[in-house]
Amino acid sequence: MERKPLNYKKLSDMVPGDSGKIVLLEAGPEDRRVMENMGFTPGARISFRKYAPFGDPIEVRIRGCEIAIRKRDADSVIVLTDQTTEKRSRTENTGQRKNDHERRIQDTGLT
């Protein structure tokens, strides 16, 4: 029987549509306390929802709530991602974000 490798990622390296379970917080005591109070605890299910227009903060869904978190804080959250998560490259998502941002600018008439 073939064993599938475990797929650990920093929350900041995930892309929209990725989901999984938090396994570790690599934050200092004060930052860890704040993140735990927001629901970022080992064992909690989390899904990456979207990037802000300029890539920071990111929006995640955790414990039934949508929360925006800074990328530097997301660097300290280690997630075991689901094996069934659709694999997309970062460049595809970056390109999509750029296109969405350009479309919003065009819609406002700033170009």
mmCIF file of the C-alpha atoms, coordinates in Angstrom:
data_MODEL
# 
_entry.id   MODEL 
# 
loop_
_atom_site.group_PDB 
_atom_site.id 
_atom_site.type_symbol 
_atom_site.label_atom_id 
_atom_site.label_alt_id 
_atom_site.label_comp_id 
_atom_site.label_asym_id 
_atom_site.label_entity_id 
_atom_site.label_seq_id 
_atom_site.pdbx_PDB_ins_code 
_atom_site.Cartn_x 
_atom_site.Cartn_y 
_atom_site.Cartn_z 
_atom_site.occupancy 
_atom_site.B_iso_or_equiv 
_atom_site.pdbx_formal_charge 
_atom_site.auth_seq_id 
_atom_site.auth_comp_id 
_atom_site.auth_asym_id 
_atom_site.auth_atom_id 
_atom_site.pdbx_PDB_model_num 
ATOM 1   C CA . MET A 1 1   ? 0.000   0.000  0.000   1.00 0.00 ? 1   MET A CA 1 
ATOM 2   C CA . GLU A 1 2   ? 1.398   3.385  -1.024  1.00 0.00 ? 2   GLU A CA 1 
ATOM 3   C CA . ARG A 1 3   ? 1.572   6.051  1.685   1.00 0.00 ? 3   ARG A CA 1 
ATOM 4   C CA . LYS A 1 4   ? 0.652   9.588  0.735   1.00 0.00 ? 4   LYS A CA 1 
ATOM 5   C CA . PRO A 1 5   ? 2.995   12.276 2.064   1.00 0.00 ? 5   PRO A CA 1 
ATOM 6   C CA . LEU A 1 6   ? 1.584   14.606 4.666   1.00 0.00 ? 6   LEU A CA 1 
ATOM 7   C CA . ASN A 1 7   ? 1.124   18.074 3.275   1.00 0.00 ? 7   ASN A CA 1 
ATOM 8   C CA . TYR A 1 8   ? 2.094   20.685 5.833   1.00 0.00 ? 8   TYR A CA 1 
ATOM 9   C CA . LYS A 1 9   ? 1.985   24.347 4.794   1.00 0.00 ? 9   LYS A CA 1 
ATOM 10  C CA . LYS A 1 10  ? 2.222   27.715 6.429   1.00 0.00 ? 10  LYS A CA 1 
ATOM 11  C CA . LEU A 1 11  ? -1.138  29.457 6.271   1.00 0.00 ? 11  LEU A CA 1 
ATOM 12  C CA . SER A 1 12  ? 0.585   32.256 4.340   1.00 0.00 ? 12  SER A CA 1 
ATOM 13  C CA . ASP A 1 13  ? 1.590   29.741 1.604   1.00 0.00 ? 13  ASP A CA 1 
ATOM 14  C CA . MET A 1 14  ? -1.944  28.467 1.053   1.00 0.00 ? 14  MET A CA 1 
ATOM 15  C CA . VAL A 1 15  ? -4.094  29.676 -1.840  1.00 0.00 ? 15  VAL A CA 1 
ATOM 16  C CA . PRO A 1 16  ? -7.842  30.372 -2.076  1.00 0.00 ? 16  PRO A CA 1 
ATOM 17  C CA . GLY A 1 17  ? -9.717  27.089 -1.900  1.00 0.00 ? 17  GLY A CA 1 
ATOM 18  C CA . ASP A 1 18  ? -7.113  25.318 0.269   1.00 0.00 ? 18  ASP A CA 1 
ATOM 19  C CA . SER A 1 19  ? -8.316  23.952 3.583   1.00 0.00 ? 19  SER A CA 1 
ATOM 20  C CA . GLY A 1 20  ? -7.025  21.809 6.389   1.00 0.00 ? 20  GLY A CA 1 
ATOM 21  C CA . LYS A 1 21  ? -6.423  21.511 10.110  1.00 0.00 ? 21  LYS A CA 1 
ATOM 22  C CA . ILE A 1 22  ? -4.153  23.714 12.219  1.00 0.00 ? 22  ILE A CA 1 
ATOM 23  C CA . VAL A 1 23  ? -1.389  21.627 13.775  1.00 0.00 ? 23  VAL A CA 1 
ATOM 24  C CA . LEU A 1 24  ? 0.983   24.223 15.245  1.00 0.00 ? 24  LEU A CA 1 
ATOM 25  C CA . LEU A 1 25  ? 1.354   27.917 16.103  1.00 0.00 ? 25  LEU A CA 1 
ATOM 26  C CA . GLU A 1 26  ? 4.965   29.102 15.861  1.00 0.00 ? 26  GLU A CA 1 
ATOM 27  C CA . ALA A 1 27  ? 4.317   32.473 17.505  1.00 0.00 ? 27  ALA A CA 1 
ATOM 28  C CA . GLY A 1 28  ? 5.729   34.141 20.587  1.00 0.00 ? 28  GLY A CA 1 
ATOM 29  C CA . PRO A 1 29  ? 3.687   34.061 23.804  1.00 0.00 ? 29  PRO A CA 1 
ATOM 30  C CA . GLU A 1 30  ? 1.823   37.351 23.263  1.00 0.00 ? 30  GLU A CA 1 
ATOM 31  C CA . ASP A 1 31  ? 1.047   36.764 19.568  1.00 0.00 ? 31  ASP A CA 1 
ATOM 32  C CA . ARG A 1 32  ? 0.074   33.171 20.346  1.00 0.00 ? 32  ARG A CA 1 
ATOM 33  C CA . ARG A 1 33  ? -2.412  34.318 23.008  1.00 0.00 ? 33  ARG A CA 1 
ATOM 34  C CA . VAL A 1 34  ? -4.012  36.805 20.600  1.00 0.00 ? 34  VAL A CA 1 
ATOM 35  C CA . MET A 1 35  ? -4.281  34.207 17.829  1.00 0.00 ? 35  MET A CA 1 
ATOM 36  C CA . GLU A 1 36  ? -5.705  31.583 20.180  1.00 0.00 ? 36  GLU A CA 1 
ATOM 37  C CA . ASN A 1 37  ? -8.324  34.101 21.318  1.00 0.00 ? 37  ASN A CA 1 
ATOM 38  C CA . MET A 1 38  ? -9.342  34.503 17.640  1.00 0.00 ? 38  MET A CA 1 
ATOM 39  C CA . GLY A 1 39  ? -9.788  30.718 17.348  1.00 0.00 ? 39  GLY A CA 1 
ATOM 40  C CA . PHE A 1 40  ? -6.441  29.739 15.816  1.00 0.00 ? 40  PHE A CA 1 
ATOM 41  C CA . THR A 1 41  ? -5.791  26.641 17.916  1.00 0.00 ? 41  THR A CA 1 
ATOM 42  C CA . PRO A 1 42  ? -4.332  23.241 17.024  1.00 0.00 ? 42  PRO A CA 1 
ATOM 43  C CA . GLY A 1 43  ? -7.071  20.976 15.697  1.00 0.00 ? 43  GLY A CA 1 
ATOM 44  C CA . ALA A 1 44  ? -9.248  23.810 14.350  1.00 0.00 ? 44  ALA A CA 1 
ATOM 45  C CA . ARG A 1 45  ? -10.430 23.454 10.738  1.00 0.00 ? 45  ARG A CA 1 
ATOM 46  C CA . ILE A 1 46  ? -9.442  26.382 8.528   1.00 0.00 ? 46  ILE A CA 1 
ATOM 47  C CA . SER A 1 47  ? -10.017 27.336 4.901   1.00 0.00 ? 47  SER A CA 1 
ATOM 48  C CA . PHE A 1 48  ? -8.270  30.012 2.891   1.00 0.00 ? 48  PHE A CA 1 
ATOM 49  C CA . ARG A 1 49  ? -10.923 32.295 1.373   1.00 0.00 ? 49  ARG A CA 1 
ATOM 50  C CA . LYS A 1 50  ? -9.184  35.148 -0.458  1.00 0.00 ? 50  LYS A CA 1 
ATOM 51  C CA . TYR A 1 51  ? -6.482  37.783 -0.610  1.00 0.00 ? 51  TYR A CA 1 
ATOM 52  C CA . ALA A 1 52  ? -7.063  41.495 -0.030  1.00 0.00 ? 52  ALA A CA 1 
ATOM 53  C CA . PRO A 1 53  ? -6.555  43.572 -3.217  1.00 0.00 ? 53  PRO A CA 1 
ATOM 54  C CA . PHE A 1 54  ? -2.826  44.072 -2.560  1.00 0.00 ? 54  PHE A CA 1 
ATOM 55  C CA . GLY A 1 55  ? -2.264  40.607 -1.065  1.00 0.00 ? 55  GLY A CA 1 
ATOM 56  C CA . ASP A 1 56  ? -2.315  41.520 2.636   1.00 0.00 ? 56  ASP A CA 1 
ATOM 57  C CA . PRO A 1 57  ? -4.253  40.738 4.773   1.00 0.00 ? 57  PRO A CA 1 
ATOM 58  C CA . ILE A 1 58  ? -5.719  37.381 3.819   1.00 0.00 ? 58  ILE A CA 1 
ATOM 59  C CA . GLU A 1 59  ? -9.211  36.165 4.666   1.00 0.00 ? 59  GLU A CA 1 
ATOM 60  C CA . VAL A 1 60  ? -9.760  32.757 6.225   1.00 0.00 ? 60  VAL A CA 1 
ATOM 61  C CA . ARG A 1 61  ? -12.756 30.890 7.574   1.00 0.00 ? 61  ARG A CA 1 
ATOM 62  C CA . ILE A 1 62  ? -12.265 29.337 10.981  1.00 0.00 ? 62  ILE A CA 1 
ATOM 63  C CA . ARG A 1 63  ? -14.846 28.097 13.498  1.00 0.00 ? 63  ARG A CA 1 
ATOM 64  C CA . GLY A 1 64  ? -17.683 29.469 11.333  1.00 0.00 ? 64  GLY A CA 1 
ATOM 65  C CA . CYS A 1 65  ? -16.259 33.014 11.118  1.00 0.00 ? 65  CYS A CA 1 
ATOM 66  C CA . GLU A 1 66  ? -14.467 34.915 8.368   1.00 0.00 ? 66  GLU A CA 1 
ATOM 67  C CA . ILE A 1 67  ? -11.333 36.533 9.789   1.00 0.00 ? 67  ILE A CA 1 
ATOM 68  C CA . ALA A 1 68  ? -8.728  38.773 8.155   1.00 0.00 ? 68  ALA A CA 1 
ATOM 69  C CA . ILE A 1 69  ? -5.189  38.037 9.287   1.00 0.00 ? 69  ILE A CA 1 
ATOM 70  C CA . ARG A 1 70  ? -1.883  39.702 8.390   1.00 0.00 ? 70  ARG A CA 1 
ATOM 71  C CA . LYS A 1 71  ? 0.494   37.611 6.317   1.00 0.00 ? 71  LYS A CA 1 
ATOM 72  C CA . ARG A 1 72  ? 3.215   37.946 8.960   1.00 0.00 ? 72  ARG A CA 1 
ATOM 73  C CA . ASP A 1 73  ? 0.829   36.387 11.502  1.00 0.00 ? 73  ASP A CA 1 
ATOM 74  C CA . ALA A 1 74  ? -0.230  33.729 8.981   1.00 0.00 ? 74  ALA A CA 1 
ATOM 75  C CA . ASP A 1 75  ? 3.462   32.744 8.695   1.00 0.00 ? 75  ASP A CA 1 
ATOM 76  C CA . SER A 1 76  ? 3.264   31.316 12.209  1.00 0.00 ? 76  SER A CA 1 
ATOM 77  C CA . VAL A 1 77  ? 0.255   29.041 11.541  1.00 0.00 ? 77  VAL A CA 1 
ATOM 78  C CA . ILE A 1 78  ? 1.163   25.534 10.318  1.00 0.00 ? 78  ILE A CA 1 
ATOM 79  C CA . VAL A 1 79  ? -1.679  23.651 8.600   1.00 0.00 ? 79  VAL A CA 1 
ATOM 80  C CA . LEU A 1 80  ? -2.038  20.026 7.545   1.00 0.00 ? 80  LEU A CA 1 
ATOM 81  C CA . THR A 1 81  ? -3.844  20.588 4.254   1.00 0.00 ? 81  THR A CA 1 
ATOM 82  C CA . ASP A 1 82  ? -6.523  18.275 2.912   1.00 0.00 ? 82  ASP A CA 1 
ATOM 83  C CA . GLN A 1 83  ? -5.335  15.813 0.259   1.00 0.00 ? 83  GLN A CA 1 
ATOM 84  C CA . THR A 1 84  ? -8.393  16.547 -1.886  1.00 0.00 ? 84  THR A CA 1 
ATOM 85  C CA . THR A 1 85  ? -7.702  20.272 -2.102  1.00 0.00 ? 85  THR A CA 1 
ATOM 86  C CA . GLU A 1 86  ? -7.452  21.395 -5.716  1.00 0.00 ? 86  GLU A CA 1 
ATOM 87  C CA . LYS A 1 87  ? -3.829  22.161 -6.543  1.00 0.00 ? 87  LYS A CA 1 
ATOM 88  C CA . ARG A 1 88  ? -3.254  25.560 -8.085  1.00 0.00 ? 88  ARG A CA 1 
ATOM 89  C CA . SER A 1 89  ? -0.010  27.413 -8.502  1.00 0.00 ? 89  SER A CA 1 
ATOM 90  C CA . ARG A 1 90  ? 0.675   30.726 -6.804  1.00 0.00 ? 90  ARG A CA 1 
ATOM 91  C CA . THR A 1 91  ? 1.196   32.366 -10.200 1.00 0.00 ? 91  THR A CA 1 
ATOM 92  C CA . GLU A 1 92  ? -2.305  31.423 -11.321 1.00 0.00 ? 92  GLU A CA 1 
ATOM 93  C CA . ASN A 1 93  ? -3.765  33.017 -8.201  1.00 0.00 ? 93  ASN A CA 1 
ATOM 94  C CA . THR A 1 94  ? -1.523  36.083 -8.465  1.00 0.00 ? 94  THR A CA 1 
ATOM 95  C CA . GLY A 1 95  ? -2.627  36.537 -12.066 1.00 0.00 ? 95  GLY A CA 1 
ATOM 96  C CA . GLN A 1 96  ? -6.272  36.196 -11.091 1.00 0.00 ? 96  GLN A CA 1 
ATOM 97  C CA . ARG A 1 97  ? -5.867  38.761 -8.299  1.00 0.00 ? 97  ARG A CA 1 
ATOM 98  C CA . LYS A 1 98  ? -4.179  41.149 -10.723 1.00 0.00 ? 98  LYS A CA 1 
ATOM 99  C CA . ASN A 1 99  ? -7.007  40.729 -13.244 1.00 0.00 ? 99  ASN A CA 1 
ATOM 100 C CA . ASP A 1 100 ? -9.633  41.263 -10.533 1.00 0.00 ? 100 ASP A CA 1 
ATOM 101 C CA . HIS A 1 101 ? -7.831  44.395 -9.337  1.00 0.00 ? 101 HIS A CA 1 
ATOM 102 C CA . GLU A 1 102 ? -7.563  45.781 -12.888 1.00 0.00 ? 102 GLU A CA 1 
ATOM 103 C CA . ARG A 1 103 ? -11.264 45.081 -13.435 1.00 0.00 ? 103 ARG A CA 1 
ATOM 104 C CA . ARG A 1 104 ? -12.177 46.991 -10.254 1.00 0.00 ? 104 ARG A CA 1 
ATOM 105 C CA . ILE A 1 105 ? -10.079 49.950 -11.395 1.00 0.00 ? 105 ILE A CA 1 
ATOM 106 C CA . GLN A 1 106 ? -11.787 49.918 -14.799 1.00 0.00 ? 106 GLN A CA 1 
ATOM 107 C CA . ASP A 1 107 ? -15.211 49.700 -13.150 1.00 0.00 ? 107 ASP A CA 1 
ATOM 108 C CA . THR A 1 108 ? -14.474 52.845 -11.134 1.00 0.00 ? 108 THR A CA 1 
ATOM 109 C CA . GLY A 1 109 ? -13.461 54.750 -14.269 1.00 0.00 ? 109 GLY A CA 1 
ATOM 110 C CA . LEU A 1 110 ? -9.945  55.529 -13.009 1.00 0.00 ? 110 LEU A CA 1 
ATOM 111 C CA . THR A 1 111 ? -8.284  54.391 -16.244 1.00 0.00 ? 111 THR A CA 1 
# 
